[in-house]
Tab-separated table of C-alpha atoms in Angstrom:
chain	number	residue	atom	x	y	z
A	989	MET	CA	7.448	42.434	3.754
A	990	ILE	CA	10.643	43.130	4.830
A	991	THR	CA	14.611	42.325	4.961
A	992	ASP	CA	14.321	39.561	6.934
A	993	PRO	CA	15.573	40.364	10.502
A	994	VAL	CA	17.589	37.072	10.822
A	995	PHE	CA	19.647	36.989	8.101
A	996	GLY	CA	19.394	41.058	7.137
A	997	GLU	CA	20.068	41.809	3.303
A	998	GLY	CA	19.209	39.550	0.397
A	999	TYR	CA	16.697	37.717	2.143
A	1000	VAL	CA	13.442	39.579	3.123
A	1001	ALA	CA	10.181	37.579	5.175
A	1002	HIS	CA	6.513	37.432	4.673
A	1003	ARG	CA	4.437	36.838	7.942
A	1004	ILE	CA	2.006	34.957	7.527
A	1005	ASP	CA	-0.890	35.520	9.694
A	1006	LEU	CA	-2.917	32.348	11.561
A	1007	GLY	CA	-5.699	34.136	12.891
A	1008	VAL	CA	-5.921	32.898	16.750
A	1009	ASP	CA	-5.618	30.197	18.988
A	1010	ALA	CA	-6.125	30.089	22.680
A	1011	GLU	CA	-2.950	31.437	23.338
A	1012	GLY	CA	-3.691	34.882	21.020
A	1013	PRO	CA	-2.774	35.629	17.555
A	1014	VAL	CA	-0.926	32.948	15.698
A	1015	ALA	CA	1.494	34.314	12.336
A	1016	ALA	CA	4.302	31.944	10.568
A	1017	THR	CA	7.196	33.655	8.686
A	1018	LEU	CA	8.312	32.937	4.879
A	1019	VAL	CA	11.805	33.898	4.074
A	1020	HIS	CA	13.416	34.448	0.501
A	1021	ARG	CA	15.758	34.487	-1.040
A	1022	LEU	CA	16.401	37.464	-3.562
A	1023	PRO	CA	16.384	37.984	-6.543
A	1024	GLU	CA	13.797	36.550	-7.893
A	1025	ALA	CA	13.417	33.456	-9.681
A	1026	PRO	CA	9.976	33.515	-10.488
A	1027	ASP	CA	10.977	30.671	-13.565
A	1028	ALA	CA	13.558	28.755	-11.247
A	1029	THR	CA	12.786	25.464	-9.015
A	1030	PRO	CA	11.749	27.145	-5.829
A	1031	ILE	CA	13.083	24.890	-2.644
A	1032	LEU	CA	11.477	25.359	0.339
A	1033	VAL	CA	13.417	24.630	3.739
A	1034	GLY	CA	12.377	23.497	6.859
A	1035	HIS	CA	13.368	23.663	10.579
A	1036	GLY	CA	12.983	20.966	13.462
A	1037	TRP	CA	11.241	20.864	16.616
A	1038	SER	CA	12.802	24.325	18.864
A	1039	ASP	CA	14.427	25.031	15.843
A	1040	TYR	CA	14.293	28.005	12.923
A	1041	VAL	CA	15.634	28.424	9.292
A	1042	LEU	CA	19.060	29.117	10.225
A	1043	ASP	CA	21.743	27.914	7.931
A	1044	ARG	CA	22.905	31.308	5.712
A	1045	GLU	CA	25.296	29.172	4.246
A	1046	LEU	CA	23.442	26.462	2.917
A	1047	LEU	CA	20.724	28.785	1.674
A	1048	ASP	CA	23.177	30.366	-0.806
A	1049	HIS	CA	24.308	27.530	-1.583
A	1050	LEU	CA	21.002	26.535	-3.054
A	1051	GLY	CA	20.615	29.724	-4.621
A	1052	ALA	CA	24.095	29.589	-6.488
A	1053	ARG	CA	23.297	26.467	-8.306
A	1054	GLY	CA	20.383	28.048	-9.251
A	1055	LEU	CA	17.245	27.168	-7.384
A	1056	ASP	CA	14.685	29.842	-6.146
A	1057	VAL	CA	15.033	29.352	-2.630
A	1058	TRP	CA	12.411	29.845	0.215
A	1059	GLY	CA	12.352	28.878	3.901
A	1060	LEU	CA	9.592	29.013	6.491
A	1061	ASP	CA	9.412	29.142	9.975
A	1062	LEU	CA	6.848	27.284	11.492
A	1063	ARG	CA	4.073	29.583	14.560
A	1064	LYS	CA	5.580	29.251	17.597
A	1065	HIS	CA	9.088	28.857	16.577
A	1066	GLY	CA	12.087	30.931	15.476
A	1067	ARG	CA	10.869	34.290	13.641
A	1068	SER	CA	7.163	33.249	14.441
A	1069	LEU	CA	7.825	32.820	18.195
A	1070	LEU	CA	5.352	35.752	19.673
A	1071	PRO	CA	5.970	37.180	23.501
A	1072	HIS	CA	2.449	35.623	24.669
A	1073	GLN	CA	3.311	31.770	23.564
A	1074	THR	CA	4.225	28.634	24.321
A	1075	PRO	CA	7.420	27.453	21.999
A	1076	THR	CA	6.954	24.988	19.604
A	1077	GLU	CA	3.413	24.279	20.749
A	1078	ILE	CA	0.714	22.457	18.405
A	1079	ASP	CA	-1.753	19.886	19.274
A	1080	HIS	CA	-1.586	18.095	15.674
A	1081	LEU	CA	1.335	18.351	13.192
A	1082	ASN	CA	-2.054	18.795	10.288
A	1083	ARG	CA	-1.960	22.469	11.495
A	1084	TYR	CA	0.914	23.079	10.167
A	1085	ASP	CA	-0.925	22.612	6.933
A	1086	GLU	CA	-2.004	26.027	6.872
A	1087	GLU	CA	1.358	27.974	6.500
A	1088	ILE	CA	2.545	25.231	4.255
A	1089	GLY	CA	-0.363	25.942	2.413
A	1090	ALA	CA	-0.054	29.931	2.025
A	1091	ALA	CA	3.536	29.547	1.643
A	1092	LEU	CA	3.196	27.327	-1.347
A	1093	ARG	CA	0.686	30.190	-2.543
A	1094	ILE	CA	2.683	32.536	-2.002
A	1095	ILE	CA	5.658	30.649	-4.130
A	1096	GLY	CA	3.197	30.243	-6.842
A	1097	ARG	CA	0.292	27.487	-6.880
A	1098	ASP	CA	1.780	25.920	-10.608
A	1099	ARG	CA	5.495	26.192	-8.657
A	1100	PRO	CA	5.472	22.800	-7.188
A	1101	PRO	CA	8.642	23.352	-4.909
A	1102	ILE	CA	11.350	20.848	-3.700
A	1103	LEU	CA	10.885	20.438	0.532
A	1104	LEU	CA	13.792	20.649	2.189
A	1105	ALA	CA	13.117	19.852	5.897
A	1106	HIS	CA	15.409	18.628	9.128
A	1107	SER	CA	13.767	16.502	11.973
A	1108	THR	CA	9.939	17.496	13.396
A	1109	GLY	CA	9.901	19.414	10.243
A	1110	GLY	CA	10.488	16.442	7.746
A	1111	LEU	CA	7.861	14.064	9.394
A	1112	THR	CA	5.760	16.980	9.013
A	1113	ALA	CA	7.019	17.686	5.175
A	1114	THR	CA	6.602	13.791	4.281
A	1115	LEU	CA	2.811	14.287	6.039
A	1116	TRP	CA	2.552	16.675	4.440
A	1117	ALA	CA	3.625	15.709	0.728
A	1118	LEU	CA	1.535	12.188	1.441
A	1119	ARG	CA	-1.413	14.305	1.755
A	1120	HIS	CA	-1.597	16.573	-0.941
A	1121	PRO	CA	0.021	15.036	-3.545
A	1122	GLY	CA	1.167	17.155	-6.630
A	1123	THR	CA	1.654	20.224	-3.827
A	1124	VAL	CA	5.233	18.764	-3.550
A	1125	LYS	CA	7.768	18.259	-6.463
A	1126	ALA	CA	10.700	16.180	-4.823
A	1127	LEU	CA	11.484	15.647	-0.774
A	1128	ALA	CA	14.965	15.938	0.758
A	1129	LEU	CA	14.943	14.927	4.310
A	1130	ASN	CA	17.593	15.699	6.934
A	1131	SER	CA	17.737	13.371	9.358
A	1132	PRO	CA	13.676	13.539	9.597
A	1133	TRP	CA	11.809	12.513	13.035
A	1134	LEU	CA	9.636	9.402	11.189
A	1135	GLU	CA	10.032	7.125	13.793
A	1136	MET	CA	10.439	6.960	17.767
A	1137	HIS	CA	13.793	6.151	19.469
A	1138	LEU	CA	13.700	2.002	19.341
A	1139	GLY	CA	11.270	1.745	16.854
A	1140	ALA	CA	7.387	1.334	16.197
A	1141	ALA	CA	6.957	-0.869	19.166
A	1142	VAL	CA	8.197	1.808	21.944
A	1143	ARG	CA	5.949	4.494	19.514
A	1144	ARG	CA	2.776	2.091	20.135
A	1145	LEU	CA	3.487	1.675	24.246
A	1146	LEU	CA	3.866	5.378	24.250
A	1147	SER	CA	1.118	6.089	22.368
A	1148	ARG	CA	-1.829	5.874	24.326
A	1149	PRO	CA	-0.366	6.662	27.942
A	1150	VAL	CA	1.276	10.171	26.071
A	1151	SER	CA	-2.419	11.129	25.033
A	1152	ARG	CA	-4.001	10.727	27.995
A	1153	ILE	CA	-1.044	13.025	29.679
A	1154	ALA	CA	-1.387	15.490	26.725
A	1155	ARG	CA	-4.938	15.918	27.288
A	1156	ARG	CA	-4.768	16.752	30.935
A	1157	LEU	CA	-1.014	18.815	30.587
A	1158	HIS	CA	-1.800	20.609	26.919
A	1159	VAL	CA	0.780	23.341	26.478
A	1160	ARG	CA	2.263	22.115	30.172
A	1161	PRO	CA	5.749	20.527	29.752
A	1162	LEU	CA	5.362	16.839	29.713
A	1163	LEU	CA	9.507	16.682	28.853
A	1164	PRO	CA	12.122	18.970	30.872
A	1165	GLN	CA	14.934	21.020	28.931
A	1166	GLY	CA	17.284	18.283	27.915
A	1167	SER	CA	20.832	18.548	27.467
A	1168	ASP	CA	22.870	20.898	26.254
A	1169	GLY	CA	25.243	18.192	24.834
A	1170	TYR	CA	24.173	18.812	21.052
A	1171	ALA	CA	24.283	22.544	21.592
A	1172	ARG	CA	27.678	22.145	22.793
A	1173	ALA	CA	29.145	20.353	19.555
A	1174	LEU	CA	27.138	22.743	17.931
A	1175	HIS	CA	27.407	26.914	19.202
A	1176	ARG	CA	30.536	28.895	18.759
A	1177	GLU	CA	29.926	29.939	22.420
A	1178	PHE	CA	30.817	26.244	23.581
A	1179	GLY	CA	33.904	25.239	21.035
A	1180	GLY	CA	31.642	24.975	18.072
A	1181	LEU	CA	31.653	26.422	14.569
A	1182	TYR	CA	28.420	27.506	14.473
A	1183	ASP	CA	26.308	30.903	15.368
A	1184	TYR	CA	22.975	31.542	15.749
A	1185	ASP	CA	20.260	32.849	18.383
A	1186	LEU	CA	20.003	30.733	21.522
A	1187	ALA	CA	16.805	32.433	22.683
A	1188	LEU	CA	15.137	31.129	19.360
A	1189	LYS	CA	17.293	27.525	19.442
A	1190	PRO	CA	18.087	26.722	22.975
A	1191	ALA	CA	20.980	25.229	24.309
A	1192	GLY	CA	18.711	21.885	25.909
A	1193	GLY	CA	15.594	22.639	24.204
A	1194	HIS	CA	12.572	24.458	25.017
A	1195	PRO	CA	10.785	22.588	27.457
A	1196	PHE	CA	8.326	19.869	25.109
A	1197	PRO	CA	5.114	20.315	25.655
A	1198	ALA	CA	2.905	17.443	26.477
A	1199	ASP	CA	0.108	18.301	23.262
A	1200	THR	CA	3.743	18.688	20.954
A	1201	PHE	CA	4.739	15.130	21.995
A	1202	ALA	CA	1.603	13.448	21.871
A	1203	ALA	CA	1.185	15.666	18.166
A	1204	VAL	CA	4.187	14.216	17.022
A	1205	ILE	CA	3.372	10.308	18.155
A	1206	ASP	CA	0.161	10.742	16.411
A	1207	GLY	CA	2.004	11.699	13.179
A	1208	GLN	CA	4.420	8.659	13.224
A	1209	SER	CA	1.664	6.970	14.002
A	1210	ARG	CA	-0.326	8.052	10.725
A	1211	LEU	CA	3.389	7.778	8.343
A	1212	GLU	CA	3.481	4.519	9.168
A	1213	ALA	CA	0.012	3.593	8.052
A	1214	ALA	CA	0.301	5.902	5.225
A	1215	GLY	CA	0.795	4.665	1.812
A	1216	PRO	CA	3.849	5.611	-0.515
A	1217	LEU	CA	5.263	8.225	-2.040
A	1218	ALA	CA	5.118	8.933	-5.347
A	1219	ILE	CA	7.865	11.739	-5.601
A	1220	PRO	CA	11.908	11.174	-5.141
A	1221	VAL	CA	12.373	11.156	-1.491
A	1222	LEU	CA	16.272	11.282	-0.346
A	1223	VAL	CA	16.980	11.102	3.408
A	1224	MET	CA	20.553	12.030	4.716
A	1225	HIS	CA	21.268	11.240	8.656
A	1226	SER	CA	24.095	10.373	10.444
A	1227	ALA	CA	26.280	7.370	10.356
A	1228	ARG	CA	25.667	6.554	14.168
A	1229	SER	CA	23.829	7.895	17.851
A	1230	ALA	CA	25.467	8.980	20.567
A	1231	PHE	CA	23.192	9.838	23.773
A	1232	GLY	CA	23.760	11.013	27.330
A	1233	VAL	CA	23.079	13.187	30.249
A	1234	GLY	CA	26.121	14.831	29.638
A	1235	PHE	CA	28.281	15.653	26.809
A	1236	THR	CA	31.007	13.435	25.209
A	1237	GLU	CA	33.177	14.061	22.520
A	1238	ALA	CA	31.359	10.989	20.588
A	1239	MET	CA	28.410	13.547	20.099
A	1240	ARG	CA	30.589	15.735	17.767
A	1241	ARG	CA	30.637	13.266	15.336
A	1242	ALA	CA	27.123	11.709	15.761
A	1243	ASP	CA	23.805	12.688	16.032
A	1244	SER	CA	22.896	12.958	20.103
A	1245	VAL	CA	19.114	13.704	19.792
A	1246	LEU	CA	17.482	10.485	17.468
A	1247	ASP	CA	17.847	7.375	16.650
A	1248	VAL	CA	19.458	6.908	13.380
A	1249	ARG	CA	18.403	3.159	12.997
A	1250	ALA	CA	14.599	4.302	13.537
A	1251	ILE	CA	15.177	6.543	11.047
A	1252	ALA	CA	16.720	4.624	8.556
A	1253	GLU	CA	13.964	1.744	8.694
A	1254	ALA	CA	11.128	4.061	8.699
A	1255	ALA	CA	12.410	6.061	5.421
A	1256	ALA	CA	13.298	2.407	3.659
A	1257	HIS	CA	9.086	2.347	3.491
A	1258	LEU	CA	8.269	5.666	2.546
A	1259	GLY	CA	7.983	4.863	-1.518
A	1260	PRO	CA	9.830	3.429	-4.365
A	1261	ASP	CA	11.930	6.343	-5.090
A	1262	VAL	CA	13.366	6.812	-1.621
A	1263	ARG	CA	17.713	7.248	-1.802
A	1264	ILE	CA	18.947	7.056	1.733
A	1265	GLU	CA	22.292	8.177	3.010
A	1266	ALA	CA	24.368	7.852	5.911
A	1267	ILE	CA	26.360	10.323	6.348
A	1268	GLU	CA	29.899	9.536	8.128
A	1269	GLY	CA	30.665	12.666	11.246
A	1270	ALA	CA	27.375	13.675	10.659
A	1271	ARG	CA	25.605	15.511	13.682
A	1272	HIS	CA	22.020	15.539	14.295
A	1273	ASP	CA	21.310	18.284	11.424
A	1274	VAL	CA	23.768	17.230	8.854
A	1275	PHE	CA	24.901	20.241	6.989
A	1276	LEU	CA	25.688	21.689	10.848
A	1277	SER	CA	28.368	19.261	11.207
A	1278	ASP	CA	32.030	19.109	10.937
A	1279	ALA	CA	33.389	20.316	7.429
A	1280	ASP	CA	34.215	16.928	6.212
A	1281	ALA	CA	30.811	15.712	7.054
A	1282	ARG	CA	29.188	18.852	5.927
A	1283	TYR	CA	30.656	19.188	2.746
A	1284	ARG	CA	29.571	15.492	2.343
A	1285	ALA	CA	26.064	15.725	3.175
A	1286	ILE	CA	26.386	18.907	0.609
A	1287	GLU	CA	27.736	16.704	-1.988
A	1288	VAL	CA	24.596	13.833	-1.745
A	1289	LEU	CA	21.894	16.740	-2.072
A	1290	ASP	CA	23.691	17.853	-5.322
A	1291	ASP	CA	24.074	14.758	-6.989
A	1292	TRP	CA	19.920	13.960	-5.899
A	1293	LEU	CA	19.108	17.390	-7.103
A	1294	ASP	CA	20.906	17.062	-10.201
A	1295	ARG	CA	19.536	13.708	-11.124
A	1296	LEU	CA	16.007	15.598	-10.453
A	1297	PRO	CA	13.612	14.915	-13.497
A	1298	ALA	CA	13.519	18.369	-15.072
């Protein structure tokens, strides 16, 4: 356990060794906000694809609410990415069970946390909660990638060819680096409000490994076939999507990564206690939006947290 190299003083980082895979040693990183709060409700924050836990202001806000705040950088992402690794590569989302399970053991077996997860991490967290009932108190999802763009029909159409391509390409990219439009709306280097490490969260994302894309489609298919979640769920997303090859001003006030209609449609089937909130003016990460949308997203999250069973 060391001082967290990203957040610095006030946060510590736990390295979670995960053995080796075909590329060599594998590790994840669990970040904890100090001071220790063993009697407080824990909340575990997760990131999206080609991303890492970076929003210290949000984590400090959660800590000020009296929560015991943790963050998890998954293998081959952010703090956990090692020089010999293909960024973001994974062949099945269930492999993340190793670091999620290890993180929950460190937090405490008798302390089921609230999971607050973004984008692909939201899909991973939802699948974990479905397969491990009792380990999670509640689920808050920030623009989760629950379904493919344009909905389930497109995902079903892509599933078989992408799976075949992944068996051939494995870690090699199926998709190149994407548009930098999202980063241009976010990062201070491009005139945005937020500062983060562009080596860990590149402007166009990392090249998308073929087996990672196949793993996401498989996870979405398994989610569609799964039973309902028995825990409270909050799903937040932007009020609209705005896509394009190049940057447009509309991307500052919309989700330029995922299809928000597909998110909302999939979210409605998660379980009997699901609250879905469209945040006007929000970007893909609703908490990395302009001040009004960020404030609204935090207001919605706080209200939902206040209503959770003790």
